Short mmCIF file of C-alpha atoms in Angstrom, two decimals:
data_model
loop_
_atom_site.label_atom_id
_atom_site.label_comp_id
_atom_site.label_asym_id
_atom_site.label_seq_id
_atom_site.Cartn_x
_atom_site.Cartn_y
_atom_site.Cartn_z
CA UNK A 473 29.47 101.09 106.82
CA UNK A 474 26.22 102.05 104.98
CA UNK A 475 25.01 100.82 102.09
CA UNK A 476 25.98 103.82 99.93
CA UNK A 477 30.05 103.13 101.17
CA UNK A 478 29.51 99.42 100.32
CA UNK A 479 28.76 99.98 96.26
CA UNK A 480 30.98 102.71 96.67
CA UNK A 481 34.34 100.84 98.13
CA UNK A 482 33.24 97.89 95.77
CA UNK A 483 33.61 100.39 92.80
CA UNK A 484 37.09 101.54 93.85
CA UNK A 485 38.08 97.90 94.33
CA UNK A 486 36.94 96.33 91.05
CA UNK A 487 38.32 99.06 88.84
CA UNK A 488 41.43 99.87 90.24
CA UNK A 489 42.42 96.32 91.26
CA UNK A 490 43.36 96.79 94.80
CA UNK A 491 43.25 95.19 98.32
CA UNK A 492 39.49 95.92 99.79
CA UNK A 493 41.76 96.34 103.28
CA UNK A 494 42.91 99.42 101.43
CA UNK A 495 39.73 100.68 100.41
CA UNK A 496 38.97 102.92 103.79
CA UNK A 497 37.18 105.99 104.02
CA UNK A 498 40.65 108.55 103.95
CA UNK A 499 42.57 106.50 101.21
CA UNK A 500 43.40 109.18 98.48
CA UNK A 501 42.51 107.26 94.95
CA UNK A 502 45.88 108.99 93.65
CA UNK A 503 48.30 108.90 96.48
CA UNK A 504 46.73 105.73 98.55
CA UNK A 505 45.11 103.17 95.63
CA UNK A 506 47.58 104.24 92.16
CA UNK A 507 44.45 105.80 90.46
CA UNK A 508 46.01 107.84 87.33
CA UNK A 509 43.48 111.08 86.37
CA UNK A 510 42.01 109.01 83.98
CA UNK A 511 40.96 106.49 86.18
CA UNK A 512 39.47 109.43 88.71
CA UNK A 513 37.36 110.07 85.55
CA UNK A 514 36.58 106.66 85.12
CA UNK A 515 35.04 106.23 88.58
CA UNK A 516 33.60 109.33 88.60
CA UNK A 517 31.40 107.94 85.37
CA UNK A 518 31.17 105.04 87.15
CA UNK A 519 29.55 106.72 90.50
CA UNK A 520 27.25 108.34 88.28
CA UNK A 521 25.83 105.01 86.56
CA UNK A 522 25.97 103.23 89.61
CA UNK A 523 24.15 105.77 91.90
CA UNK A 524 22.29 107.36 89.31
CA UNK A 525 23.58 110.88 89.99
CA UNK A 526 24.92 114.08 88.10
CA UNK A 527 28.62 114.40 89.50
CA UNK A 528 29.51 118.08 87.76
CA UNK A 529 32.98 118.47 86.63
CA UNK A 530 33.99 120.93 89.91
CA UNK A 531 32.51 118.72 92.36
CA UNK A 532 34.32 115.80 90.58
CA UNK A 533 37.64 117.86 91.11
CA UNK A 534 36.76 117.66 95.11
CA UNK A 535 36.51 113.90 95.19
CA UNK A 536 39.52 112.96 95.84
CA UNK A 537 39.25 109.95 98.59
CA UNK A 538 36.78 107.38 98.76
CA UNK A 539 35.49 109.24 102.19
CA UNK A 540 34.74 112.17 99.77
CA UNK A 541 32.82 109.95 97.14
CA UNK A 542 30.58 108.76 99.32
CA UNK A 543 29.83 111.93 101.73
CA UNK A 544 28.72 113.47 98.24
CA UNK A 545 26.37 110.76 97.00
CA UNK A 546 24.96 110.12 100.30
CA UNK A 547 24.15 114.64 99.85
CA UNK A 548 23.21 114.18 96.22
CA UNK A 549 20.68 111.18 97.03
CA UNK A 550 19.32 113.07 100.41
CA UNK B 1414 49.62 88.13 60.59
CA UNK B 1415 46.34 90.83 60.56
CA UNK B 1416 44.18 88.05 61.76
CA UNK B 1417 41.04 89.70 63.10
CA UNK B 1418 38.89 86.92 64.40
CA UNK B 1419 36.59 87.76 67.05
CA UNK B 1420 37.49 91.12 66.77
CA UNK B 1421 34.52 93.54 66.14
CA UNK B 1422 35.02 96.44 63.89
CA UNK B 1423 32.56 99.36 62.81
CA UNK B 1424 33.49 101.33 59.68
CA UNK B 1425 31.11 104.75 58.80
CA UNK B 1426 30.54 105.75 54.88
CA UNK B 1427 30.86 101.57 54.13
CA UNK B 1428 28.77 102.49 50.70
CA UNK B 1429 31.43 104.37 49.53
CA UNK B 1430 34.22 103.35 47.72
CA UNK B 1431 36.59 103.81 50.18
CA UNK B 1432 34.69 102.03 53.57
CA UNK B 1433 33.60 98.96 50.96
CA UNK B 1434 37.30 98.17 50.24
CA UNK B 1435 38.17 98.53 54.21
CA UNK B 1436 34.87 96.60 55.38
CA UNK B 1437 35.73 93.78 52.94
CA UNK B 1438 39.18 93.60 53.68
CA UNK B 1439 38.42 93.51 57.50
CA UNK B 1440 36.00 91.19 57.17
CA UNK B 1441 37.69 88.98 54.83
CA UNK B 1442 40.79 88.94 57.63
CA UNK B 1443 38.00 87.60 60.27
CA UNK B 1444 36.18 90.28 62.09
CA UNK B 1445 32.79 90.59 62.92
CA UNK B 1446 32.09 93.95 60.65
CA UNK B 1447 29.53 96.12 60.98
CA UNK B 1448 28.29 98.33 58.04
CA UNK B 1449 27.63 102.01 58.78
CA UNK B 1450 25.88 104.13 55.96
CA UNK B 1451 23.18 105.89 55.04
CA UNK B 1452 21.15 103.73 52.24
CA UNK B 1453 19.58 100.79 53.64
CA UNK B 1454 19.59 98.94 50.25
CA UNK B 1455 23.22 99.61 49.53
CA UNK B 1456 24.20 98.26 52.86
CA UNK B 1457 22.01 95.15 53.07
CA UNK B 1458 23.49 94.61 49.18
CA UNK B 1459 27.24 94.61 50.68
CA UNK B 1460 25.85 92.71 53.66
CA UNK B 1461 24.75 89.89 51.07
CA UNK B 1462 28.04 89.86 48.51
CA UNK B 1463 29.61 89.74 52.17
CA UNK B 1464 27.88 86.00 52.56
CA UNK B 1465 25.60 87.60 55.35
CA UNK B 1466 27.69 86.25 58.00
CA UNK B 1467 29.63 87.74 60.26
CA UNK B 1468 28.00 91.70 59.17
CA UNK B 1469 25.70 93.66 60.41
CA UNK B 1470 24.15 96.74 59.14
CA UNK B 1471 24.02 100.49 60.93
CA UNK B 1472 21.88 102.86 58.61
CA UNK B 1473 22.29 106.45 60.26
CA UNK B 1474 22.51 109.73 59.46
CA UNK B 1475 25.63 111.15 60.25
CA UNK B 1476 24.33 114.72 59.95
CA UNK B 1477 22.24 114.36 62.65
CA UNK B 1478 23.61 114.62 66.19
CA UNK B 1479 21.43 112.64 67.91
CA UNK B 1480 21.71 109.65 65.08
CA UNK B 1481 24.91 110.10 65.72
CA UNK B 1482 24.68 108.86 69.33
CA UNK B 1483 21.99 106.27 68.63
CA UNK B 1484 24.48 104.59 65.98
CA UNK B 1485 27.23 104.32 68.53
CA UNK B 1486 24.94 102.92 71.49
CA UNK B 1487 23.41 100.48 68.75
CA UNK B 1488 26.42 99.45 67.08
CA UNK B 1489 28.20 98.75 71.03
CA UNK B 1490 24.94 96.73 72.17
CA UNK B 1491 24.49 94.60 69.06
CA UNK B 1492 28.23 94.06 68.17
CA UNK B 1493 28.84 93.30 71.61
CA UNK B 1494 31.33 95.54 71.73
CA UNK B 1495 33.13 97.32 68.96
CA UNK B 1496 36.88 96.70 69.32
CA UNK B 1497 38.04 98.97 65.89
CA UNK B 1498 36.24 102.16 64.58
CA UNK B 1499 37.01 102.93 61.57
CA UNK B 1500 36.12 106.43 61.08
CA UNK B 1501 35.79 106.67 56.98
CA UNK B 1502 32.44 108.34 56.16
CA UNK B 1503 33.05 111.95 54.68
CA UNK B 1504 31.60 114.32 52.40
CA UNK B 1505 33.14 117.32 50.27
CA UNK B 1506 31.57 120.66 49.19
CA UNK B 1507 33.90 122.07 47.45
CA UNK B 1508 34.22 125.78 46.06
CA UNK B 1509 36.26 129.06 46.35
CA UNK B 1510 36.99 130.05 50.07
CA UNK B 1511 35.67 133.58 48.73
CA UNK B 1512 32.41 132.01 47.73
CA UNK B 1513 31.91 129.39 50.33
CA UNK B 1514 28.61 129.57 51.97
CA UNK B 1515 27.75 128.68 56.27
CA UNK B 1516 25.91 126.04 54.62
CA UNK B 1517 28.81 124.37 52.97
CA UNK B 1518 31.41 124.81 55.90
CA UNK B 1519 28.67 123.52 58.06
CA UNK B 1520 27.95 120.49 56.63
CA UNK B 1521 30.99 119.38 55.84
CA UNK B 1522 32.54 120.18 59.42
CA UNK B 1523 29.37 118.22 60.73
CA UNK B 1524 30.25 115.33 59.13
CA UNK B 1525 33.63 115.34 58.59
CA UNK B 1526 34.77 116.21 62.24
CA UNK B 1527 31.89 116.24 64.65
CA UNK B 1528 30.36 112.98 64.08
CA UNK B 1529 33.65 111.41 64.87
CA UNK B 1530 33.90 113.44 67.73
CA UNK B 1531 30.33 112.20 69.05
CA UNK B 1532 30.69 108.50 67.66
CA UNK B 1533 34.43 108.26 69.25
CA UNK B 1534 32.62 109.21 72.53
CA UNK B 1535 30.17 106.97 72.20
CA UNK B 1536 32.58 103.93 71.61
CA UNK B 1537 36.01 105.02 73.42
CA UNK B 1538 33.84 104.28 76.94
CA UNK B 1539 33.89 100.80 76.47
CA UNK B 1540 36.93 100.27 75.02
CA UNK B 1541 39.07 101.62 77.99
CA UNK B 1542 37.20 99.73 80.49
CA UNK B 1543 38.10 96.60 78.10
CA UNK B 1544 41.73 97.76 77.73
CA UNK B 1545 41.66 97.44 74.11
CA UNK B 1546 40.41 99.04 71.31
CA UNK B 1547 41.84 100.62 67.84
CA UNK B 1548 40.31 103.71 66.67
CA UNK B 1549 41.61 104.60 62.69
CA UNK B 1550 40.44 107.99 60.76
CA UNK B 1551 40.75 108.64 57.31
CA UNK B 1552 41.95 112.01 56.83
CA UNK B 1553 43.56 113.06 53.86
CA UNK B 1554 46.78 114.29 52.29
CA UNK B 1555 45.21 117.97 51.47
CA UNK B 1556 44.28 117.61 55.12
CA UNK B 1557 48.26 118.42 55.56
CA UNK B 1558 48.84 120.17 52.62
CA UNK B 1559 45.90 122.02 51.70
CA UNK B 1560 44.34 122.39 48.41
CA UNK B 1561 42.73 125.49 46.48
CA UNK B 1562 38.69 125.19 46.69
CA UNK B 1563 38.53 122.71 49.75
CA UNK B 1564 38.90 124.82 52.59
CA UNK B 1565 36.02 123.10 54.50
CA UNK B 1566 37.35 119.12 53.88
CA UNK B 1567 40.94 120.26 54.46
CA UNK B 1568 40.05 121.90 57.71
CA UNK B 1569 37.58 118.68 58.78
CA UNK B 1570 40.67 116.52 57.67
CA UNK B 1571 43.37 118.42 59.72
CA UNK B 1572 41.00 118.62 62.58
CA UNK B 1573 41.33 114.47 62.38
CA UNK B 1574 44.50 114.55 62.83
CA UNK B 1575 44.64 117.12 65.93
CA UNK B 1576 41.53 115.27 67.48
CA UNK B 1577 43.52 111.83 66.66
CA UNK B 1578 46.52 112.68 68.61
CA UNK B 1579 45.24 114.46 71.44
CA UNK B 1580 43.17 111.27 72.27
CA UNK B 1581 45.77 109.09 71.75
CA UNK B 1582 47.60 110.69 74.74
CA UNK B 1583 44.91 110.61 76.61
CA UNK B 1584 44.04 106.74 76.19
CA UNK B 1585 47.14 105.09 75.60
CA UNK B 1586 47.93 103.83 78.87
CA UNK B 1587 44.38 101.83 78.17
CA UNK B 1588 45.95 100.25 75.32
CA UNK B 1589 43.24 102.13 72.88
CA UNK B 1590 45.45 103.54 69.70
CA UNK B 1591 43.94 106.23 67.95
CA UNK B 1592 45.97 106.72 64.15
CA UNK B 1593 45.19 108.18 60.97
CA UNK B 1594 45.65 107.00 57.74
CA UNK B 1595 45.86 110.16 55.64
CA UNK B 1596 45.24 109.12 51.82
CA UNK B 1597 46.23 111.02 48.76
CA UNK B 1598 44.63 110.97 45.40
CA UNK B 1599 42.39 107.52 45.14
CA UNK B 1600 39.93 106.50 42.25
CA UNK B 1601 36.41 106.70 43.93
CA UNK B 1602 33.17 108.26 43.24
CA UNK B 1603 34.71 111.30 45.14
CA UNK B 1604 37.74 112.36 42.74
CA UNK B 1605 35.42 110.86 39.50
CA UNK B 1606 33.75 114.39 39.87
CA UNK B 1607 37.24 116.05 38.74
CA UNK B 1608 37.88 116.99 34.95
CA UNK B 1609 40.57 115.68 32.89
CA UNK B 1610 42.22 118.81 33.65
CA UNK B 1611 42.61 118.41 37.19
CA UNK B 1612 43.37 114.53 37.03
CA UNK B 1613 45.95 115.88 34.78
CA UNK B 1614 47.11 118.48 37.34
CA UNK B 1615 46.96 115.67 40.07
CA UNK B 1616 48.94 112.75 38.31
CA UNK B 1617 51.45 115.40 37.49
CA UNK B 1618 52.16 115.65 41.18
CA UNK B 1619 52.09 111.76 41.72
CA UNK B 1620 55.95 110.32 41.48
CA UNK B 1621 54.24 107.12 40.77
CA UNK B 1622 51.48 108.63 38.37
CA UNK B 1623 48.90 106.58 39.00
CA UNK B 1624 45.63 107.55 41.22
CA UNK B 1625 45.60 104.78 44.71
CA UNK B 1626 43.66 101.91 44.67
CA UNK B 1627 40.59 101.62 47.60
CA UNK B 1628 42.53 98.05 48.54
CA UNK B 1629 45.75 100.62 49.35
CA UNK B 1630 44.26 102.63 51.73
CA UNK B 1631 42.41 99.42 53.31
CA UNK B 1632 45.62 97.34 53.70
CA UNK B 1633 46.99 100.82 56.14
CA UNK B 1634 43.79 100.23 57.91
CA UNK B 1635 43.71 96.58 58.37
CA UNK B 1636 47.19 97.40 59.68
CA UNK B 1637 46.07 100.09 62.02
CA UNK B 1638 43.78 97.98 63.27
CA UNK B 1639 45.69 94.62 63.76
CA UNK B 1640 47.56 93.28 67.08
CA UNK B 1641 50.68 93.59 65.74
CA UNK B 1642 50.17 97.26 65.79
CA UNK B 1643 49.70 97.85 69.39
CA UNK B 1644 52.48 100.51 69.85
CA UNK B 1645 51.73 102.63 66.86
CA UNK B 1646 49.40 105.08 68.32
CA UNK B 1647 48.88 108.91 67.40
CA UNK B 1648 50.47 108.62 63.95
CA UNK B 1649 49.71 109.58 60.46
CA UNK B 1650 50.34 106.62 57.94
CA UNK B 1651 50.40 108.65 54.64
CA UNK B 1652 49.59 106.88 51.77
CA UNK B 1653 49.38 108.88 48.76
CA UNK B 1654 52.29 107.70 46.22
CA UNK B 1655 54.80 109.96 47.16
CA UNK B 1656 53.00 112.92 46.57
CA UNK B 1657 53.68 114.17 49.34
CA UNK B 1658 56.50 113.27 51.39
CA UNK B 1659 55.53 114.56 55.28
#
């Protein structure tokens, strides 16, 4: 796993409170790991401190498993 | 009950009549208060009578958007987190809707509605990642039932109560309540500008015909803002004598 999965997977696992065994690149933060929309928003902020990128409100929208968060910081930070 | 220790509270507009009688009473109940206004003297005088411990003071100017934001990162970094907001500062410019200038709805919308908008954004962050937090605005009865030469304050006050409830729904499940306390006619420096006439007019609509007391509309607050109301969220506590009954 690269670094950038590493921060990202320890985001996931310290807000939402879940297994890191869970925390694989196709789990779905809604379906998979019991994110609620607000907590999608919340890691999306989170990303964005952590990483120090710009995550748009449309691109947010297409983040929707942890695989996704990290294939779009990894382009945001090429 | 109401015991506030350790918690931290910020109130805007503490100069005023209004904020002095809710910082006091929060403070006097235990919590950490900090002092929002826009007079550095007046504040660091309340922060004194207050016994200097336990307050802090957050000069800003409330009409400025980017103050706005700077009052809400300093008041999180040196409160170490804010756990109530008290949302209290407000200003009136009152005249005939006919008459009313850009200037006048403008300032008063600024103040009334969008600094809460931008200081509630500042501070709701934080509070949802600590899974508490009590956010109180002080809107107004004529904010519900209107009131001839205030079109710009009753608009800012019923946009308090819109902006109130739809962030309640949105936080609730973080344990954040966001309430109003609406009050009716109260003796402050704000109604002291009305004539005899319209005091008149006023205590003729008051069942108990007497003007509210700042320490009424605090007590809602301190309420608001207490443990024990943890499942009151996106409500309206009116408290206005029975002038209106809503």
């Amino acid at each position: 796993m690269s670094d950038i999965a590493e921060r990202v997977k320890k985001i996931v696992i310290d807000h939402l409170g879940v297994d890191a065994d869970k925390v694989v690149e196709g789990a779905s933060f809604i379906d998979d790991l019991g994110a609620d929309s607000l907590d999608t928003v919340e890691l999306v902020m989170a990303f964005e401190e952590e990483f120090g990128v710009e995550i748009p409100d449309d691109a947010a929208d297409s983040i929707l498993t942890v695989g996704d968060a990290v294939k779009f910081i990894e382009k945001a930070q090429a | 009950m109401f015991d506030l220790t350790g918690r931290k509270a910020l109130v805007t507009g503490a100069t005023g009549g209004l904020g002095e009688e809710i910082a006091r009473l929060l403070h006097k109940q235990g919590a950490i208060v900090g002092l929002h206004g826009t007079r550095v003297e007046k504040l660091e005088a309340l922060a004194a009578d207050l016994g200097g411990d336990r307050v802090k003071i957050f000069p800003a100017n409330l009409s400025d958007r980017d103050e706005v934001k700077a009052l809400g990162e300093k008041a999180e970094t040196e409160l170490e987190g804010v756990d109530i907001l008290v949302n209290n500062a407000g200003i009136t410019k009152d005249g005939l809707f006919v008459r009313m200038s850009d200037a006048d709805w403008d300032s008063v919308l600024e103040v009334n509605l969008t600094a809460v908008f931008r200081l509630t954004r500042e501070l709701t962050h934080p509070m949802m990642r600590r899974r508490h937090g009590r956010i109180i605005n002080i809107s107004s009865v004529v904010g519900v039932t209107g009131n001839p030469g205030q079109a710009n304050y009753c608009a800012s006050k019923a946009g308090l109560i819109g902006f109130s409830k739809s962030l309640a729904q949105e936080i609730a499940t973080r344990n954040v309540t966001v309430n109003c306390v609406a009050p009716g006619f109260i003796e402050s420096a704000m109604t002291g500008k009305l004539n005899d006439k319209q005091k008149d007019a006023i205590l003729g609509a008051i069942p108990m015909k007497r003007m509210g007391a700042g320490g009424d509309i605090a007590a809602a607050v301190l309420y608001l803002a207490s443990n024990e109301a943890g499942y009151v969220t996106g409500q309206t506590i009116h408290v206005n004598g029975g002038m209106a009954m809503i």
